[in-house]
Amino acid sequence: MPFADLSSDIRAAAPDLRGRLLPNQDLSALTWFRVGGAAQLLFTPADEDDLAYLLSKLPAEIPVTVIGLGSNLIVRDGGIPGLVIRLGGKGFTEIAVEPGDRLRAGTAVPDVKVARAAADASLDGLAFFRGIPGSIGGALRMNAGAHGGETTDVLVEARGVTRKGELVKLSHAQMGFTYRNSAEATREIIFTSALFQGRPGEQAAIQAEMDRVTQAREAAQPIKERTGGSTFKNPEGGKAWQLIDAAGCRGLRIGGAQVSEMHCNFLINTGGATAADVEGLGEEVRRRVKENSGFELQWEIKRIGVAA
């Protein structure tokens, strides 16, 4: 059932809006799982100022949700009420190399493009981004990491907009990074760009490291499937995939969703899966692992929206 169309009310409150504001937009095509319902309103701002303008005019009772590339995300089948913001366009996709071996990137930039730009500029230390399927915005929110590196290792500062439309800048310390997470204080901030610290390196060596990361991913992960990356965080004292395997979950299915045979910390949409299938399968995996080993797996994939 479609959500009520709020677009005319929002445009009346923010007449100088420049970005795209569309009601009842299907989100399944914007997630790597290819599942999920609609956004009541989907907003693609023209730039940071456009984003701040809309948020400053948006009624406080309208919830705001931000999505990126949808690589580590389940949108539930009932969709997302309120305003869904998806950053894109030139205002959020620029990369610039700055003095002091630093690189600045908009938060809509895919992580892999940051790795490539750093390699092109002979900046070492950012090659691990090649192994993360997502955008810089998600990396900031989740302290994304792969192959021995994490966002916390290289971030200098992040820039963003608050729910009230105020422009803010957060230092590395203010981000409050922990394993696959950032501080609760960052939750109300929509990040727009990030500044990273690299170090001088040899372009050939950096490229070789990126090639190694690529080969490792292709050999071990179902990257050609409809998946959402690593499903669960590694618990202290264990590895999620080993616990899932030991619980007999490799290949387990619910509806069109399946635990990958290739890497059992990945769920895949084999075709026709619903968001409920994918999330339900994840919960069944959690139940079996808890029963088998006592470990309680925590979701790494974000699950948002309402059930159908």
GROMACS .gro file of C-alpha atoms in nm:
model
  308
    1MET     CA    1   0.000   0.000   0.000
    2PRO     CA    2   0.151   0.337  -0.101
    3PHE     CA    3   0.249   0.593   0.160
    4ALA     CA    4   0.073   0.930   0.170
    5ASP     CA    5   0.233   1.175  -0.077
    6LEU     CA    6   0.407   1.446   0.123
    7SER     CA    7   0.606   1.593  -0.165
    8SER     CA    8   0.381   1.896  -0.230
    9ASP     CA    9   0.385   1.990   0.141
   10ILE     CA   10   0.765   1.965   0.154
   11ARG     CA   11   0.810   2.171  -0.162
   12ALA     CA   12   0.576   2.436  -0.024
   13ALA     CA   13   0.787   2.455   0.294
   14ALA     CA   14   1.115   2.459   0.093
   15PRO     CA   15   1.037   2.642  -0.233
   16ASP     CA   16   1.404   2.694  -0.325
   17LEU     CA   17   1.485   2.323  -0.323
   18ARG     CA   18   1.709   2.222  -0.615
   19GLY     CA   19   1.741   1.847  -0.569
   20ARG     CA   20   1.502   1.569  -0.676
   21LEU     CA   21   1.215   1.491  -0.439
   22LEU     CA   22   1.003   1.192  -0.542
   23PRO     CA   23   0.715   1.020  -0.359
   24ASN     CA   24   0.673   0.644  -0.315
   25GLN     CA   25   0.995   0.540  -0.483
   26ASP     CA   26   1.086   0.172  -0.492
   27LEU     CA   27   1.416   0.113  -0.313
   28SER     CA   28   1.481  -0.249  -0.407
   29ALA     CA   29   1.681  -0.148  -0.716
   30LEU     CA   30   1.905   0.066  -0.495
   31THR     CA   31   2.017  -0.223  -0.273
   32TRP     CA   32   2.258  -0.501  -0.365
   33PHE     CA   33   2.014  -0.761  -0.232
   34ARG     CA   34   1.748  -0.623  -0.472
   35VAL     CA   35   1.478  -0.654  -0.206
   36GLY     CA   36   1.261  -0.415  -0.009
   37GLY     CA   37   0.975  -0.169  -0.030
   38ALA     CA   38   0.939   0.199  -0.115
   39ALA     CA   39   1.054   0.527   0.036
   40GLN     CA   40   0.768   0.755   0.129
   41LEU     CA   41   0.986   1.036  -0.007
   42LEU     CA   42   1.322   0.993  -0.180
   43PHE     CA   43   1.543   1.302  -0.189
   44THR     CA   44   1.861   1.339  -0.390
   45PRO     CA   45   2.013   1.676  -0.293
   46ALA     CA   46   2.202   1.885  -0.545
   47ASP     CA   47   2.484   1.958  -0.300
   48GLU     CA   48   2.560   2.011   0.068
   49ASP     CA   49   2.384   2.349   0.082
   50ASP     CA   50   2.071   2.201  -0.078
   51LEU     CA   51   2.073   1.922   0.180
   52ALA     CA   52   2.113   2.168   0.468
   53TYR     CA   53   1.834   2.386   0.328
   54LEU     CA   54   1.580   2.105   0.312
   55LEU     CA   55   1.667   1.974   0.658
   56SER     CA   56   1.629   2.322   0.805
   57LYS     CA   57   1.275   2.340   0.662
   58LEU     CA   58   1.169   1.981   0.725
   59PRO     CA   59   0.906   1.935   0.999
   60ALA     CA   60   1.060   1.770   1.306
   61GLU     CA   61   0.801   1.491   1.307
   62ILE     CA   62   0.912   1.356   0.967
   63PRO     CA   63   1.178   1.085   1.017
   64VAL     CA   64   1.496   1.097   0.809
   65THR     CA   65   1.687   0.793   0.682
   66VAL     CA   66   2.007   0.801   0.477
   67ILE     CA   67   2.112   0.529   0.234
   68GLY     CA   68   2.429   0.498   0.030
   69LEU     CA   69   2.514   0.238  -0.231
   70GLY     CA   70   2.291  -0.016  -0.055
   71SER     CA   71   2.572  -0.270  -0.037
   72ASN     CA   72   2.536  -0.357   0.331
   73LEU     CA   73   2.164  -0.296   0.371
   74ILE     CA   74   1.828  -0.470   0.397
   75VAL     CA   75   1.526  -0.246   0.332
   76ARG     CA   76   1.226  -0.425   0.478
   77ASP     CA   77   0.930  -0.506   0.253
   78GLY     CA   78   0.696  -0.243   0.400
   79GLY     CA   79   0.933   0.034   0.298
   80ILE     CA   80   1.061   0.337   0.484
   81PRO     CA   81   0.826   0.608   0.614
   82GLY     CA   82   0.937   0.970   0.606
   83LEU     CA   83   1.226   1.114   0.405
   84VAL     CA   84   1.496   0.890   0.259
   85ILE     CA   85   1.809   1.075   0.148
   86ARG     CA   86   2.042   0.931  -0.110
   87LEU     CA   87   2.350   1.140  -0.182
   88GLY     CA   88   2.471   1.155  -0.539
   89GLY     CA   89   2.572   1.398  -0.809
   90LYS     CA   90   2.879   1.615  -0.832
   91GLY     CA   91   2.833   1.767  -0.488
   92PHE     CA   92   2.905   1.435  -0.316
   93THR     CA   93   3.118   1.240  -0.564
   94GLU     CA   94   3.432   1.450  -0.593
   95ILE     CA   95   3.780   1.336  -0.490
   96ALA     CA   96   4.072   1.575  -0.434
   97VAL     CA   97   4.432   1.512  -0.331
   98GLU     CA   98   4.543   1.776  -0.079
   99PRO     CA   99   4.881   1.882   0.063
  100GLY     CA  100   5.036   1.668   0.335
  101ASP     CA  101   4.958   1.334   0.167
  102ARG     CA  102   4.586   1.377   0.227
  103LEU     CA  103   4.281   1.290   0.019
  104ARG     CA  104   3.931   1.437   0.050
  105ALA     CA  105   3.628   1.248  -0.083
  106GLY     CA  106   3.255   1.304  -0.095
  107THR     CA  107   3.053   1.047   0.093
  108ALA     CA  108   2.879   0.915  -0.221
  109VAL     CA  109   3.217   0.808  -0.362
  110PRO     CA  110   3.252   0.427  -0.374
  111ASP     CA  111   3.529   0.303  -0.147
  112VAL     CA  112   3.704   0.139  -0.441
  113LYS     CA  113   3.736   0.476  -0.616
  114VAL     CA  114   3.910   0.623  -0.313
  115ALA     CA  115   4.157   0.335  -0.322
  116ARG     CA  116   4.220   0.391  -0.692
  117ALA     CA  117   4.260   0.769  -0.655
  118ALA     CA  118   4.509   0.719  -0.372
  119ALA     CA  119   4.706   0.470  -0.581
  120ASP     CA  120   4.712   0.711  -0.876
  121ALA     CA  121   4.852   0.978  -0.643
  122SER     CA  122   5.110   0.737  -0.492
  123LEU     CA  123   4.940   0.760  -0.151
  124ASP     CA  124   4.986   0.446   0.056
  125GLY     CA  125   4.760   0.335   0.341
  126LEU     CA  126   4.422   0.350   0.164
  127ALA     CA  127   4.444   0.033  -0.048
  128PHE     CA  128   4.223  -0.159   0.198
  129PHE     CA  129   3.924   0.042   0.071
  130ARG     CA  130   3.950  -0.169  -0.245
  131GLY     CA  131   3.804  -0.460  -0.049
  132ILE     CA  132   3.498  -0.277   0.091
  133PRO     CA  133   3.176  -0.288  -0.114
  134GLY     CA  134   3.017   0.044  -0.030
  135SER     CA  135   3.058   0.420  -0.022
  136ILE     CA  136   3.255   0.652   0.203
  137GLY     CA  137   2.939   0.753   0.392
  138GLY     CA  138   2.884   0.395   0.498
  139ALA     CA  139   3.251   0.356   0.585
  140LEU     CA  140   3.225   0.648   0.826
  141ARG     CA  141   2.908   0.518   0.985
  142MET     CA  142   3.037   0.163   1.029
  143ASN     CA  143   3.413   0.211   1.062
  144ALA     CA  144   3.434  -0.018   0.761
  145GLY     CA  145   3.746  -0.223   0.718
  146ALA     CA  146   3.900  -0.508   0.524
  147HIS     CA  147   4.233  -0.684   0.474
  148GLY     CA  148   4.403  -0.538   0.779
  149GLY     CA  149   4.284  -0.178   0.752
  150GLU     CA  150   3.993   0.020   0.899
  151THR     CA  151   3.848   0.365   0.838
  152THR     CA  152   3.962   0.473   1.184
  153ASP     CA  153   4.326   0.414   1.079
  154VAL     CA  154   4.317   0.688   0.813
  155LEU     CA  155   4.038   0.937   0.892
  156VAL     CA  156   4.139   1.292   0.984
  157GLU     CA  157   3.796   1.452   0.996
  158ALA     CA  158   3.445   1.424   0.856
  159ARG     CA  159   3.206   1.695   0.745
  160GLY     CA  160   2.827   1.674   0.759
  161VAL     CA  161   2.485   1.825   0.820
  162THR     CA  162   2.270   1.783   1.132
  163ARG     CA  163   1.899   1.698   1.131
  164LYS     CA  164   1.833   2.071   1.185
  165GLY     CA  165   2.036   2.169   0.879
  166GLU     CA  166   2.351   2.287   1.058
  167LEU     CA  167   2.691   2.229   0.898
  168VAL     CA  168   2.936   2.049   1.129
  169LYS     CA  169   3.288   1.909   1.124
  170LEU     CA  170   3.392   1.614   1.340
  171SER     CA  171   3.750   1.524   1.430
  172HIS     CA  172   3.870   1.165   1.438
  173ALA     CA  173   3.826   1.161   1.817
  174GLN     CA  174   3.469   1.292   1.792
  175MET     CA  175   3.375   1.005   1.559
  176GLY     CA  176   3.418   0.761   1.848
  177PHE     CA  177   3.512   0.465   1.632
  178THR     CA  178   3.484   0.110   1.762
  179TYR     CA  179   3.477  -0.222   1.578
  180ARG     CA  180   3.234  -0.176   1.286
  181ASN     CA  181   3.070   0.122   1.450
  182SER     CA  182   3.093   0.493   1.527
  183ALA     CA  183   2.970   0.686   1.830
  184GLU     CA  184   2.601   0.734   1.901
  185ALA     CA  185   2.664   1.110   1.875
  186THR     CA  186   2.717   1.072   1.499
  187ARG     CA  187   2.374   0.916   1.437
  188GLU     CA  188   2.196   1.245   1.371
  189ILE     CA  189   2.463   1.365   1.127
  190ILE     CA  190   2.444   1.311   0.753
  191PHE     CA  191   2.806   1.295   0.641
  192THR     CA  192   2.894   1.479   0.322
  193SER     CA  193   3.272   1.444   0.292
  194ALA     CA  194   3.576   1.297   0.463
  195LEU     CA  195   3.947   1.380   0.482
  196PHE     CA  196   4.192   1.089   0.490
  197GLN     CA  197   4.560   1.074   0.578
  198GLY     CA  198   4.783   0.868   0.353
  199ARG     CA  199   5.160   0.838   0.335
  200PRO     CA  200   5.405   0.855   0.047
  201GLY     CA  201   5.435   0.528  -0.140
  202GLU     CA  202   5.537   0.363  -0.463
  203GLN     CA  203   5.255   0.345  -0.713
  204ALA     CA  204   5.350  -0.002  -0.837
  205ALA     CA  205   5.359  -0.143  -0.482
  206ILE     CA  206   5.024   0.014  -0.395
  207GLN     CA  207   4.869  -0.125  -0.712
  208ALA     CA  208   5.009  -0.468  -0.631
  209GLU     CA  209   4.845  -0.453  -0.287
  210MET     CA  210   4.511  -0.356  -0.446
  211ASP     CA  211   4.542  -0.646  -0.689
  212ARG     CA  212   4.605  -0.879  -0.396
  213VAL     CA  213   4.292  -0.752  -0.222
  214THR     CA  214   4.088  -0.797  -0.540
  215GLN     CA  215   4.211  -1.153  -0.594
  216ALA     CA  216   4.143  -1.244  -0.231
  217ARG     CA  217   3.785  -1.116  -0.257
  218GLU     CA  218   3.715  -1.293  -0.583
  219ALA     CA  219   3.854  -1.621  -0.450
  220ALA     CA  220   3.670  -1.620  -0.118
  221GLN     CA  221   3.350  -1.415  -0.153
  222PRO     CA  222   3.035  -1.448  -0.369
  223ILE     CA  223   3.081  -1.102  -0.517
  224LYS     CA  224   2.887  -1.183  -0.834
  225GLU     CA  225   2.572  -1.274  -0.639
  226ARG     CA  226   2.297  -1.052  -0.501
  227THR     CA  227   2.442  -1.019  -0.155
  228GLY     CA  228   2.506  -0.763   0.116
  229GLY     CA  229   2.863  -0.832   0.214
  230SER     CA  230   2.955  -0.969   0.557
  231THR     CA  231   2.632  -1.039   0.743
  232PHE     CA  232   2.755  -1.064   1.103
  233LYS     CA  233   3.036  -0.906   1.300
  234ASN     CA  234   3.313  -1.132   1.419
  235PRO     CA  235   3.252  -1.188   1.791
  236GLU     CA  236   3.539  -1.155   2.036
  237GLY     CA  237   3.721  -1.483   2.038
  238GLY     CA  238   3.567  -1.622   1.721
  239LYS     CA  239   3.506  -1.583   1.350
  240ALA     CA  240   3.148  -1.551   1.233
  241TRP     CA  241   3.186  -1.775   0.927
  242GLN     CA  242   3.340  -2.056   1.129
  243LEU     CA  243   3.061  -2.043   1.387
  244ILE     CA  244   2.797  -2.043   1.111
  245ASP     CA  245   2.964  -2.338   0.938
  246ALA     CA  246   2.995  -2.532   1.263
  247ALA     CA  247   2.623  -2.478   1.326
  248GLY     CA  248   2.545  -2.650   0.993
  249CYS     CA  249   2.414  -2.339   0.822
  250ARG     CA  250   2.621  -2.342   0.502
  251GLY     CA  251   2.369  -2.354   0.215
  252LEU     CA  252   2.068  -2.308   0.446
  253ARG     CA  253   1.764  -2.158   0.267
  254ILE     CA  254   1.449  -1.967   0.352
  255GLY     CA  255   1.240  -1.882   0.047
  256GLY     CA  256   1.466  -1.725  -0.212
  257ALA     CA  257   1.740  -1.644   0.041
  258GLN     CA  258   2.039  -1.872   0.101
  259VAL     CA  259   2.353  -1.884   0.313
  260SER     CA  260   2.634  -1.878   0.059
  261GLU     CA  261   2.810  -2.209  -0.003
  262MET     CA  262   3.123  -2.014  -0.092
  263HIS     CA  263   3.143  -1.799   0.223
  264CYS     CA  264   2.885  -1.866   0.491
  265ASN     CA  265   2.897  -1.519   0.646
  266PHE     CA  266   2.729  -1.401   0.326
  267LEU     CA  267   2.356  -1.427   0.253
  268ILE     CA  268   2.244  -1.425  -0.110
  269ASN     CA  269   1.921  -1.361  -0.297
  270THR     CA  270   1.901  -1.659  -0.532
  271GLY     CA  271   1.609  -1.494  -0.717
  272GLY     CA  272   1.270  -1.384  -0.593
  273ALA     CA  273   1.368  -1.345  -0.228
  274THR     CA  274   1.184  -1.094  -0.012
  275ALA     CA  275   1.348  -0.881   0.253
  276ALA     CA  276   1.163  -1.097   0.506
  277ASP     CA  277   1.330  -1.407   0.358
  278VAL     CA  278   1.677  -1.254   0.390
  279GLU     CA  279   1.630  -1.115   0.740
  280GLY     CA  280   1.450  -1.429   0.856
  281LEU     CA  281   1.736  -1.643   0.730
  282GLY     CA  282   1.983  -1.427   0.919
  283GLU     CA  283   1.782  -1.462   1.239
  284GLU     CA  284   1.765  -1.840   1.194
  285VAL     CA  285   2.144  -1.848   1.152
  286ARG     CA  286   2.181  -1.645   1.473
  287ARG     CA  287   1.951  -1.889   1.656
  288ARG     CA  288   2.141  -2.197   1.540
  289VAL     CA  289   2.482  -2.049   1.619
  290LYS     CA  290   2.367  -1.951   1.969
  291GLU     CA  291   2.230  -2.301   2.026
  292ASN     CA  292   2.543  -2.471   1.891
  293SER     CA  293   2.822  -2.260   2.037
  294GLY     CA  294   2.678  -2.009   2.281
  295PHE     CA  295   2.799  -1.716   2.068
  296GLU     CA  296   2.538  -1.451   1.995
  297LEU     CA  297   2.612  -1.308   1.652
  298GLN     CA  298   2.548  -0.938   1.597
  299TRP     CA  299   2.428  -0.807   1.262
  300GLU     CA  300   2.680  -0.612   1.056
  301ILE     CA  301   2.426  -0.552   0.778
  302LYS     CA  302   2.190  -0.265   0.855
  303ARG     CA  303   1.817  -0.347   0.852
  304ILE     CA  304   1.580  -0.053   0.813
  305GLY     CA  305   1.216   0.016   0.739
  306VAL     CA  306   0.896  -0.163   0.838
  307ALA     CA  307   0.778  -0.516   0.773
  308ALA     CA  308   0.507  -0.565   0.512
   0.00000   0.00000   0.00000
